[in-house]
Short mmCIF file of C-alpha atoms in Angstrom, two decimals:
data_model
loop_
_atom_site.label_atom_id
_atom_site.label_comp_id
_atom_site.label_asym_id
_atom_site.label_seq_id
_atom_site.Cartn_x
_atom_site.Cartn_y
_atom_site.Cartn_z
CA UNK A 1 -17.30 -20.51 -59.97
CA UNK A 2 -14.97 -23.28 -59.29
CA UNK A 3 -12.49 -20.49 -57.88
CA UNK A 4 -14.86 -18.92 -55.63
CA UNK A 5 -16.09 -22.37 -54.02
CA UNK A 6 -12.15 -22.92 -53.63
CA UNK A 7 -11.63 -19.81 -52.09
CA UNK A 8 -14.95 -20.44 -50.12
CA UNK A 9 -13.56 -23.55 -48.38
CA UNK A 10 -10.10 -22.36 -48.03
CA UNK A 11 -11.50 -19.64 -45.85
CA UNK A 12 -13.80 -22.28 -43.96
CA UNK A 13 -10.57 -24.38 -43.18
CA UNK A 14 -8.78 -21.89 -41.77
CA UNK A 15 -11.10 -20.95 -39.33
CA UNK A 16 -12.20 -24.33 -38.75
CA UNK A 17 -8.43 -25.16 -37.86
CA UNK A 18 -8.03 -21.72 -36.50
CA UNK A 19 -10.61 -22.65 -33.98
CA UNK A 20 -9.21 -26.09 -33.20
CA UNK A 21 -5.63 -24.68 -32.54
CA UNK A 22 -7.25 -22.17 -30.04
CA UNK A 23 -9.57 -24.61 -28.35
CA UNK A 24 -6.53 -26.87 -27.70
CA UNK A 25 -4.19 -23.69 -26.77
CA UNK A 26 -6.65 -22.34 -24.84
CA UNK A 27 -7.12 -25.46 -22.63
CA UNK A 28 -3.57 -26.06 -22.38
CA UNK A 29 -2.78 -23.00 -20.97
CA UNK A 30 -5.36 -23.19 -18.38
CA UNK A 31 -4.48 -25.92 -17.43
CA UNK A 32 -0.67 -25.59 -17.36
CA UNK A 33 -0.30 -21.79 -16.59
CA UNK A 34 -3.04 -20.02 -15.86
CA UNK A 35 -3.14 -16.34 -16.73
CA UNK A 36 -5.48 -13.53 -15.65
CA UNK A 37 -7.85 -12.06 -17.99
CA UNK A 38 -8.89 -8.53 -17.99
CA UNK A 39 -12.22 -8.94 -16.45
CA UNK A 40 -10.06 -10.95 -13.93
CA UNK A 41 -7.97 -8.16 -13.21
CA UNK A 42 -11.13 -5.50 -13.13
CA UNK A 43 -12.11 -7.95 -9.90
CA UNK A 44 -9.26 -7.08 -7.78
CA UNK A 45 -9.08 -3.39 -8.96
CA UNK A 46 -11.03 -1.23 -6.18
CA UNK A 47 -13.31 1.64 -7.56
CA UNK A 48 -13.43 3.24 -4.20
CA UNK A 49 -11.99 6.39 -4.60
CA UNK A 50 -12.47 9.86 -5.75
CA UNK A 51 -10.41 12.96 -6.63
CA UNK A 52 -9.17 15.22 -3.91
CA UNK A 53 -9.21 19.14 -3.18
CA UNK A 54 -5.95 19.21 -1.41
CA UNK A 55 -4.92 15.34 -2.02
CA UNK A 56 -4.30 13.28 -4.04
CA UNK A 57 -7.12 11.09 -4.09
CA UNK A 58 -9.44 10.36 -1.14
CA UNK A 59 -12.49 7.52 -1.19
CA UNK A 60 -15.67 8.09 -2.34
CA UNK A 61 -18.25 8.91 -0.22
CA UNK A 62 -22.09 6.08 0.86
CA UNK A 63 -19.48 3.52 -0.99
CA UNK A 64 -20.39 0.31 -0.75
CA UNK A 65 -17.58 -2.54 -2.56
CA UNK A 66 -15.52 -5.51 -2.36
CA UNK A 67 -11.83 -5.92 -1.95
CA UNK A 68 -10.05 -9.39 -2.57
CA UNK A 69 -8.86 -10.62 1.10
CA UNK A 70 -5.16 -11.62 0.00
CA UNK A 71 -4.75 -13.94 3.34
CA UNK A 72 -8.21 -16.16 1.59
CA UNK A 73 -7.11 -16.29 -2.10
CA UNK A 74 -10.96 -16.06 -3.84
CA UNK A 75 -12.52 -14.51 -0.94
CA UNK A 76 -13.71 -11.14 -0.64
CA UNK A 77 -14.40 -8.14 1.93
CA UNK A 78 -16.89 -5.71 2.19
CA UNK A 79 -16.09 -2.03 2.22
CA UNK A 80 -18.03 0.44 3.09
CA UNK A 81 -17.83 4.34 3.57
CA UNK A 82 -19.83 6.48 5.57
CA UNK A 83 -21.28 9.99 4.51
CA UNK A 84 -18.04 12.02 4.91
CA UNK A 85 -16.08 9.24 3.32
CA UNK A 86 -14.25 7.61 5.87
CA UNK A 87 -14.36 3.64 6.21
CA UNK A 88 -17.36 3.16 8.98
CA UNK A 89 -20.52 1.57 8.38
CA UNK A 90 -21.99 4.60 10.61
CA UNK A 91 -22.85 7.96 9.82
CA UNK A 92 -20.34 10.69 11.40
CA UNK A 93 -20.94 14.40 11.81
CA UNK A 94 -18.18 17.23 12.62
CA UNK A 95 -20.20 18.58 15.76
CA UNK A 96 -19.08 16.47 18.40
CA UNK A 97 -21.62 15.11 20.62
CA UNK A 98 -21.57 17.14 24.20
CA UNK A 99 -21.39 14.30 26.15
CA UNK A 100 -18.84 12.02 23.84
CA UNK A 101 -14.90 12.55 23.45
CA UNK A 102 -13.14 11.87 20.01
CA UNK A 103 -10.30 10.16 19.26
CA UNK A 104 -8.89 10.18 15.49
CA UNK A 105 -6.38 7.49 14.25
CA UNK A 106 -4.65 9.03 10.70
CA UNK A 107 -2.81 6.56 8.67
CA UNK A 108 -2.67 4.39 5.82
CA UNK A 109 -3.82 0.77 4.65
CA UNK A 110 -2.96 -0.82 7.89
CA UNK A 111 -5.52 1.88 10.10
CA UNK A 112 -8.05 1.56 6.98
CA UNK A 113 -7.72 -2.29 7.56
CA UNK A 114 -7.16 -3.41 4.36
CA UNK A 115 -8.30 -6.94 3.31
CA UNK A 116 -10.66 -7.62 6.64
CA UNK A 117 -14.01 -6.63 7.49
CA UNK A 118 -15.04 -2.88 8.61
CA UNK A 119 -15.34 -4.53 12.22
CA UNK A 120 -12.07 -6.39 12.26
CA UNK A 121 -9.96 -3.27 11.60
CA UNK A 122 -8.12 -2.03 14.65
CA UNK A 123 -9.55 1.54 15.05
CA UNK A 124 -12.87 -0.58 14.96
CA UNK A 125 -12.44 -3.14 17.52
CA UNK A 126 -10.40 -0.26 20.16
CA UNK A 127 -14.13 1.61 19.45
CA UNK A 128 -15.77 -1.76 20.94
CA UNK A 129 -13.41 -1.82 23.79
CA UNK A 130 -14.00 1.65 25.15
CA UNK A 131 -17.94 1.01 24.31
CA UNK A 132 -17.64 -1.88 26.66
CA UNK A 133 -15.31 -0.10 29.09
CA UNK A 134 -18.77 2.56 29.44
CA UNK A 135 -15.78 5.01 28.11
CA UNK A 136 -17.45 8.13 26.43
CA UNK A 137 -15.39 7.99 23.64
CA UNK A 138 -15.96 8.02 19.55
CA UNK A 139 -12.89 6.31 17.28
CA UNK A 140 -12.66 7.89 13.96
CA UNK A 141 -11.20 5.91 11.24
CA UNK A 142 -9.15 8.37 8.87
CA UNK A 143 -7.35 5.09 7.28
CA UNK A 144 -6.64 5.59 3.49
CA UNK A 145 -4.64 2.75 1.35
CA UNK A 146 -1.59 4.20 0.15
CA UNK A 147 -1.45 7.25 2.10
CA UNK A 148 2.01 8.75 3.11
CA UNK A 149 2.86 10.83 5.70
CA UNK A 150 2.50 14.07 3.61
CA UNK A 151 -0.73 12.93 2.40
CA UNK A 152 -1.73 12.34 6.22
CA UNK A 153 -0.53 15.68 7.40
CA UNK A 154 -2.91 17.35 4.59
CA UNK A 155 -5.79 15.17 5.37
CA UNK A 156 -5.37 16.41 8.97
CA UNK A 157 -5.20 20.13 8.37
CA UNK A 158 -7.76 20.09 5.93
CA UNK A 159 -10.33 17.76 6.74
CA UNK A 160 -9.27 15.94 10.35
CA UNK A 161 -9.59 18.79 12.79
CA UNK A 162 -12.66 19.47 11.65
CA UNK A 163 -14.15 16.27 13.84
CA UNK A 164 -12.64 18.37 16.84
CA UNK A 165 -10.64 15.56 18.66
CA UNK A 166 -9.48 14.84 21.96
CA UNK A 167 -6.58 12.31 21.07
CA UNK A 168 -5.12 12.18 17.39
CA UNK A 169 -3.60 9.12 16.80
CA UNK A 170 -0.72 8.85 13.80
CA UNK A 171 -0.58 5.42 12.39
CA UNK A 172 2.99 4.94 10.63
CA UNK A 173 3.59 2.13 8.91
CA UNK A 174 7.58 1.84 8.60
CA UNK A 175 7.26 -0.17 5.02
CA UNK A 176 6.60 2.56 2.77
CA UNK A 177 5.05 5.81 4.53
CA UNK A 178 8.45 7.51 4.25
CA UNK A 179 7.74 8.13 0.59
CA UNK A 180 7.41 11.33 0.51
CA UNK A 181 7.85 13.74 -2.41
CA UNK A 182 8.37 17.39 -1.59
CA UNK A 183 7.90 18.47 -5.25
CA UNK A 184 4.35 18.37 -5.04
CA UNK A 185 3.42 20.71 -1.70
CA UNK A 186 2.26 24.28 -1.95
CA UNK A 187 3.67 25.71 1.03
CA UNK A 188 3.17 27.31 3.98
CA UNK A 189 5.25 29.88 5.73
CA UNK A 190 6.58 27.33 7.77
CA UNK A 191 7.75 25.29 4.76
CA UNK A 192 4.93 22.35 5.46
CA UNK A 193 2.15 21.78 2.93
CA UNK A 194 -1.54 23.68 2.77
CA UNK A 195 -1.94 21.25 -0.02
CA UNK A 196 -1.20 18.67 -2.46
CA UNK A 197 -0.67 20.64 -5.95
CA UNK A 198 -2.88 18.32 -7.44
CA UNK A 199 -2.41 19.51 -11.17
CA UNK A 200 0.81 18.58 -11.63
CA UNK A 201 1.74 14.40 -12.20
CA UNK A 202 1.30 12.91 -8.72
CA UNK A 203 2.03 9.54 -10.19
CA UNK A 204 -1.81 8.96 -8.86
CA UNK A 205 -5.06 10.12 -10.55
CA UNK A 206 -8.48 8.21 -10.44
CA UNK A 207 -9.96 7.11 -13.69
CA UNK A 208 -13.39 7.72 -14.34
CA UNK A 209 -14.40 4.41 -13.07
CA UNK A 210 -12.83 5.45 -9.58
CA UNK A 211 -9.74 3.57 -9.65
CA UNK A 212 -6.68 4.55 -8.28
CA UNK A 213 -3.81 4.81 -11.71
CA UNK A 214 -0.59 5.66 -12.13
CA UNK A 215 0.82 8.25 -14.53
CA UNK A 216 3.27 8.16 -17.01
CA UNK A 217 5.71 9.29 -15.74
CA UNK A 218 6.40 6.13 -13.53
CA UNK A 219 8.16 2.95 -14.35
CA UNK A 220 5.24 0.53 -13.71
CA UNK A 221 2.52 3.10 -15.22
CA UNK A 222 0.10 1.61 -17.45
CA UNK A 223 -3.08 2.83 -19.29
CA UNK A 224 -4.76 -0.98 -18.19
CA UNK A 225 -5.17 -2.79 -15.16
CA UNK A 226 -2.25 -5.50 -17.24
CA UNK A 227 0.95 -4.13 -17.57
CA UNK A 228 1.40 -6.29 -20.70
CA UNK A 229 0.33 -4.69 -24.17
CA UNK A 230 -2.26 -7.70 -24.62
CA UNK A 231 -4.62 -6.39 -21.95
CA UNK A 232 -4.84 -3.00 -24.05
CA UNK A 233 -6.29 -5.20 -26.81
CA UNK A 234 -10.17 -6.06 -26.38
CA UNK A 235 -11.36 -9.21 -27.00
CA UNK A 236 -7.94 -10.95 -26.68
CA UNK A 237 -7.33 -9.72 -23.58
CA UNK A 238 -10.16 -12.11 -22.45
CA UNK A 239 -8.26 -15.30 -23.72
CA UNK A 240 -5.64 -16.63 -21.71
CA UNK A 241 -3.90 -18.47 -24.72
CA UNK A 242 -3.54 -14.79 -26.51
CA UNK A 243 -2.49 -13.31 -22.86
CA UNK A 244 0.16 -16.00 -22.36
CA UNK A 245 0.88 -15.77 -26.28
CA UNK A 246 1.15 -11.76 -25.92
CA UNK A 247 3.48 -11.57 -22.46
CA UNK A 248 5.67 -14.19 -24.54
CA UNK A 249 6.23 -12.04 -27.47
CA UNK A 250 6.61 -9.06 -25.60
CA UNK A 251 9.21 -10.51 -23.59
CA UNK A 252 10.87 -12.23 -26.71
CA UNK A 253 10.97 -8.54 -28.14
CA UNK A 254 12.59 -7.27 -24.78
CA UNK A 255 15.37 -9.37 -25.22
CA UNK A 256 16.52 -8.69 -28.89
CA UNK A 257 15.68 -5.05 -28.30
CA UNK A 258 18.13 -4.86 -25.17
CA UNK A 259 20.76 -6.82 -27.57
CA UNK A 260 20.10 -3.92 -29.73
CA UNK A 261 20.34 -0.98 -27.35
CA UNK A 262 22.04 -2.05 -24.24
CA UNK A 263 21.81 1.23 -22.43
CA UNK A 264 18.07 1.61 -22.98
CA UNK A 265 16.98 -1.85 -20.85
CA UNK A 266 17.34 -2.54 -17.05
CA UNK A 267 17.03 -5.70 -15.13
CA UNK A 268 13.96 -5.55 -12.61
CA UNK A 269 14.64 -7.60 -9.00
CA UNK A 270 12.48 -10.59 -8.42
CA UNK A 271 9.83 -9.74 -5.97
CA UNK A 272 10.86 -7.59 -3.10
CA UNK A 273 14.44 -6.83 -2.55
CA UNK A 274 15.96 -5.57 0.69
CA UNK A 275 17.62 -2.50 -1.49
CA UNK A 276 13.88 -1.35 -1.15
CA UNK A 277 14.69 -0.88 2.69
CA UNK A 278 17.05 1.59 4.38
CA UNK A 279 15.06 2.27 6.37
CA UNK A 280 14.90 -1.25 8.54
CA UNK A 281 18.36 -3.13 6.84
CA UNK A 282 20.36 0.17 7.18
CA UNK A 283 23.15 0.99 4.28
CA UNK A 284 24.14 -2.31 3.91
CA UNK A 285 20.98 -2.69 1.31
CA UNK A 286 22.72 -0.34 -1.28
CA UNK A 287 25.35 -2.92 -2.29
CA UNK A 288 22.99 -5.38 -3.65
CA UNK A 289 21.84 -2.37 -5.47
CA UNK A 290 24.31 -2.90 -8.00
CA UNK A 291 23.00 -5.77 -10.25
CA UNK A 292 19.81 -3.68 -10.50
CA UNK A 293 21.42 -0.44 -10.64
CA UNK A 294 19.54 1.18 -13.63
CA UNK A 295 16.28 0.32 -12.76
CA UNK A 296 16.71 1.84 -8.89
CA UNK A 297 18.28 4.98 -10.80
CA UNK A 298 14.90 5.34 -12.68
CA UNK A 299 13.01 5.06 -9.72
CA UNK A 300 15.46 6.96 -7.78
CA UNK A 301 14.15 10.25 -9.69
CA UNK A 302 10.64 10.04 -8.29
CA UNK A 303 11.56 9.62 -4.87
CA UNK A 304 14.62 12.00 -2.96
CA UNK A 305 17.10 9.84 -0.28
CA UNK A 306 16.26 8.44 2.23
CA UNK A 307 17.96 10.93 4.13
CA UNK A 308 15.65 13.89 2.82
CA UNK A 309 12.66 11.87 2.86
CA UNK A 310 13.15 10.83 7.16
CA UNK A 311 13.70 14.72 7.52
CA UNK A 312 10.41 15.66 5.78
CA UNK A 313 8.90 13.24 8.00
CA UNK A 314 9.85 14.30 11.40
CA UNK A 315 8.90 17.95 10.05
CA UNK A 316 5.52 16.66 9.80
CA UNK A 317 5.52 14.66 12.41
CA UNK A 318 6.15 18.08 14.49
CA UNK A 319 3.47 19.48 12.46
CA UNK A 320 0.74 17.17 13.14
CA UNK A 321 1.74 17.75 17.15
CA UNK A 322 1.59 21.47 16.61
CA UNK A 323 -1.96 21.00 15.01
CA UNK A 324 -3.17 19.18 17.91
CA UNK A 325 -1.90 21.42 20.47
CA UNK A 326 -3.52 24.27 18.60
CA UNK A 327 -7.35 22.27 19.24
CA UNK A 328 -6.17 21.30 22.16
CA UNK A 329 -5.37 17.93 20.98
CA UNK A 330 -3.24 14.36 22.77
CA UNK A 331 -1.25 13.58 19.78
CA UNK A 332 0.45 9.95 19.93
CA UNK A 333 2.28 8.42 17.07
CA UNK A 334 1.91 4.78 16.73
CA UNK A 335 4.69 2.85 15.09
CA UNK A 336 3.60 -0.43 12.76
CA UNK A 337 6.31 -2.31 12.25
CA UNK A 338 6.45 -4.81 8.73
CA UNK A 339 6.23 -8.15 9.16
CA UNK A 340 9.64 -9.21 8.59
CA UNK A 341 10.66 -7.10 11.40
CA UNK A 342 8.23 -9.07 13.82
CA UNK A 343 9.25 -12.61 12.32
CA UNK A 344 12.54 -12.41 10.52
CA UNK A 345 13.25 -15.71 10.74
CA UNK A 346 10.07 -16.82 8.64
CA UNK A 347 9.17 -13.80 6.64
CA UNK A 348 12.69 -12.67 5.74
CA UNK A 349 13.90 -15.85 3.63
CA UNK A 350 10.15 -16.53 2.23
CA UNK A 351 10.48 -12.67 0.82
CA UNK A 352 13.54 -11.48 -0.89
CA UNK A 353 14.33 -14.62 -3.31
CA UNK A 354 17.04 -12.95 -4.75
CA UNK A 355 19.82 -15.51 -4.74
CA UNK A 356 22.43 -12.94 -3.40
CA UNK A 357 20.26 -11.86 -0.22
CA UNK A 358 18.24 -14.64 0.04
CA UNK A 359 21.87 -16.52 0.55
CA UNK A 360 23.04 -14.12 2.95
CA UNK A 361 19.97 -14.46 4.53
CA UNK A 362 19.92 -17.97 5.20
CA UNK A 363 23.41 -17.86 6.17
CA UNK A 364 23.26 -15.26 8.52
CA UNK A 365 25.44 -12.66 7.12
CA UNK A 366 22.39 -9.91 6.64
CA UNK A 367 19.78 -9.27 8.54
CA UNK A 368 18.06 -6.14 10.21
CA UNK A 369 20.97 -3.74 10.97
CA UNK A 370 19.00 -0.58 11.93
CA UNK A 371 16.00 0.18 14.57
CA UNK A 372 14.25 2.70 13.32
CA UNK A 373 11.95 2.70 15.84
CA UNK A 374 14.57 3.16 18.78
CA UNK A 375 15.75 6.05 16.70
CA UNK A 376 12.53 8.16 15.79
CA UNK A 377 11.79 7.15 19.84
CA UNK A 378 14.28 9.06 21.32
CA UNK A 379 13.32 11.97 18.62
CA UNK A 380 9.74 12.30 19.46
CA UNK A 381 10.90 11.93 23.41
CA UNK A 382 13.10 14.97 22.50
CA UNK A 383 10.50 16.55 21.37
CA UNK A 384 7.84 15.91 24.48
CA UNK A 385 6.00 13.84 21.59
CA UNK A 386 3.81 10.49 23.04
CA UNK A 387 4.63 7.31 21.16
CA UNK A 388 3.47 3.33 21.00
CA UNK A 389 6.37 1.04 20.03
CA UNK A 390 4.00 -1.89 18.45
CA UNK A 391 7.29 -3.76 17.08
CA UNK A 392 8.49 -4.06 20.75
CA UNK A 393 5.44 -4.87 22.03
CA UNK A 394 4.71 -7.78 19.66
CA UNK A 395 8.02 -9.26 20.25
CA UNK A 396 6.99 -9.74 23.87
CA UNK A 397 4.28 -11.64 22.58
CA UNK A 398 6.09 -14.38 19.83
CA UNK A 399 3.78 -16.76 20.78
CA UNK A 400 1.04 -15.30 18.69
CA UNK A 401 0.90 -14.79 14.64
CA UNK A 402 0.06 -11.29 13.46
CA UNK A 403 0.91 -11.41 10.27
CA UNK A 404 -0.52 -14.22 7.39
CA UNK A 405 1.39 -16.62 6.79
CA UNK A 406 1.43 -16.90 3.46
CA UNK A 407 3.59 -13.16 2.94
CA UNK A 408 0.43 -10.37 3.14
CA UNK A 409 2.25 -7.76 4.63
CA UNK A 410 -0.91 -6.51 6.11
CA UNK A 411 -2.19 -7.30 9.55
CA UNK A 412 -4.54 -10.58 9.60
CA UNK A 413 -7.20 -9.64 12.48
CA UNK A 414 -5.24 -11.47 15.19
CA UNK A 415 -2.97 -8.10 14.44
CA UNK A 416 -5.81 -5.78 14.54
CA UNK A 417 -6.97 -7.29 17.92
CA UNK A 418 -3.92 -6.80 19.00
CA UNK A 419 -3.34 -3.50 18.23
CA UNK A 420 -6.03 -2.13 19.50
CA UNK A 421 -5.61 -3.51 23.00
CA UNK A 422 -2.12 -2.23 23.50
CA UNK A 423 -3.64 1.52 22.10
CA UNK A 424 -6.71 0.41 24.77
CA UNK A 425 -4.11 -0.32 27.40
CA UNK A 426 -1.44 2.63 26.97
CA UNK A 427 -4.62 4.85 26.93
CA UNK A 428 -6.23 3.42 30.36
CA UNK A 429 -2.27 3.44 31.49
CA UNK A 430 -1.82 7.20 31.00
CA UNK A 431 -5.48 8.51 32.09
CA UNK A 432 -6.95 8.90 29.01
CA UNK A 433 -10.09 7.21 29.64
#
């Protein structure tokens, strides 16, 4: 009896002290370093979207959500998508009205507007301009987050001429809609994609709670919404003591294991690096490659050169023109510059915190080596293709902040406004409207 009441209170004591030890870790570590919980995480996950057809994923259709606004830390934006789910609060059909003219901007997260308001998005606000004007026109927003150019291109064939448009405007964001994977089209017999081949690994699928995953085949894939094991554990996952108590093990692990096997671990650049753009640094990125070498040779094998992948895109480029010739179709391809191209001397140093670059940055010895823009300019002029420089047109304009100034790389909605009154402009300039 004596042995059980012994064992009884040993038990008690534990968890009593148990308890105390997590009450006190618990508070310590919200108070000195917060961590996210799962639930946390779930917040700023979007369930928005759907599988695809031909795509790779598209957004559900009647959705009606919330999205984190990244400029207002805590603050949140409504989305909302129509009955053929695109991202207007109003219903759309394919007829076209007789006595209304379409135009259709195609793009990615900057025409969907992420992080603003429906109304505050620029295809939005160039629709209130021409309603104002008395123009007869309807704007379509075709934005999708995360869309590439390829992924564009299909959208259009498939699904975007279809609304029957007079003007088809290309949003292309320079950041990051040149990565573009050939692997995954099923061809034409021009060599352009019908489709996405959606059963092989995309590196995107959509769970069944409609958010957008990675598979595992990618270096940052995860089966959670945490990339840390802890968030694949229930209950803990909920306690930032065990989160900040699991990320430190797992990094504690990291290191002896890459003691251990050298050739198996990589070194991962802080933040952004400028290695991550050719595109608008030119090949002077590749030799801060080096320190990070392994890790951009793993990525490396999901995404061809740069090289291959600006080719592909000016192929579709030609495409999309080709398709709106075909319907009898203005095609113009508007170029969104990034904001460190618009402000280098703020958004540059405040970005890549490497201490190599950001060094070189400060001290003047790199910086933007290559315009892009001037480049695929004289390209789509080559090729009798209509084009809005936004990059030049902003830097007329330094006076005004289109960017947040806390790092979004998105548009804040002085950006949007702006935006759509140079499209609203270079349409009324060349007799559009």
């Amino acid at each position: 009896m004596t042995n059980s009441k012994n064992i009884f209170f040993s038990v008690v004591s534990f968890i009593v002290l148990f308890s105390i030890l997590f009450m006190f870790g618990e508070i310590a570590v919200r108070v000195t370093r917060p961590q996210k919980t799962y639930s946390e995480f779930l917040e700023l996950v979007s369930d928005m979207w759907a599988p695809s057809d031909f795509n790779k994923v598209e957004l559900k259709k009647n959705y009606t959500g919330k999205y984190p606004s990244n400029e207002f830390p805590g603050k949140y934006v409504t989305v909302k998508t129509n009955n053929l789910g695109l991202r207007d609060d109003q219903e759309v059909t394919y007829d076209k009205p007789k006595d209304k003219k379409r135009i259709l901007i195609i793009g990615d997260s900057y025409t969907f507007g992420l992080f603003v308001e429906s109304g505050d998005a620029y295809p939005s606000i160039l629709k209130q301009l021409l309603k104002e004007d008395g123009s007869k026109y309807e704007v379509i927003n075709a934005g999708f987050p995360g869309y590439n150019a390829d992924e564009e291109y299909v959208w259009l064939r498939n699904e975007g001429i279809k609304f029957k448009p007079d003007i088809i405007i290309l949003g292309f964001y320079i950041g990051n809609d040149l990565n573009i994977n050939r692997n995954n089209w099923i061809l034409d017999s021009s060599g352009l994609p019908l489709k996405l081949d959606t059963g092989k690994k995309l590196g995107t699928y959509v769970d069944q709670y409609g958010r957008r995953r990675e598979n595992d085949d990618f270096v940052m894939a995860t089966e959670t919404v945490g990339y840390e094991y802890v968030y694949k554990i229930p209950v803990l996952r909920e306690s930032q003591f065990f989160i900040a108590l699991g990320k430190l093990t797992e990094k504690v692990y990291k290191y002896f294991y890459g003691k251990i096997n050298p050739s198996k671990t990589y070194k991962i650049p802080p933040g952004y690096s400028v290695a991550m753009f050719p595109q608008i640094f030119g090949d002077d990125v590749y030799r801060f490659r080096q320190k990070y070498n392994a890790y951009y040779e793993i990525m490396d094998q999901h995404v061809p050169p740069l090289g291959e992948r600006e080719k592909y895109f000016r192929d579709l480029v030609l495409g999309m023109n080709k398709i709106a010739k075909d319907i009898n179709s203005e095609f113009i391809v508007l170029m969104i510059p990034t904001n460190f191209q618009v402000d280098p001397d703020y958004f540059l140093p405040f970005y890549f915190k490497e201490l190599d670059e950001n060094k070189e940055i400060l001290n003047g010895t790199f910086g933007i080596r290559r315009d892009f823009f001037r480049e695929l300019s004289e390209y789509l002029e080559s090729n009798n293709i209509r084009y809005i420089n936004l990059l030049n047109e902003m830097k007329k304009h330094p006076e005004d902040r289109y960017f947040p100034k806390n790092g979004e790389m998105h548009f804040n909605i002085k950006g949007h406004e702006f935006t759509a009154n140079i499209i609203y402009n270079y349409l009324h300039d060349n007799n559009n409207l």
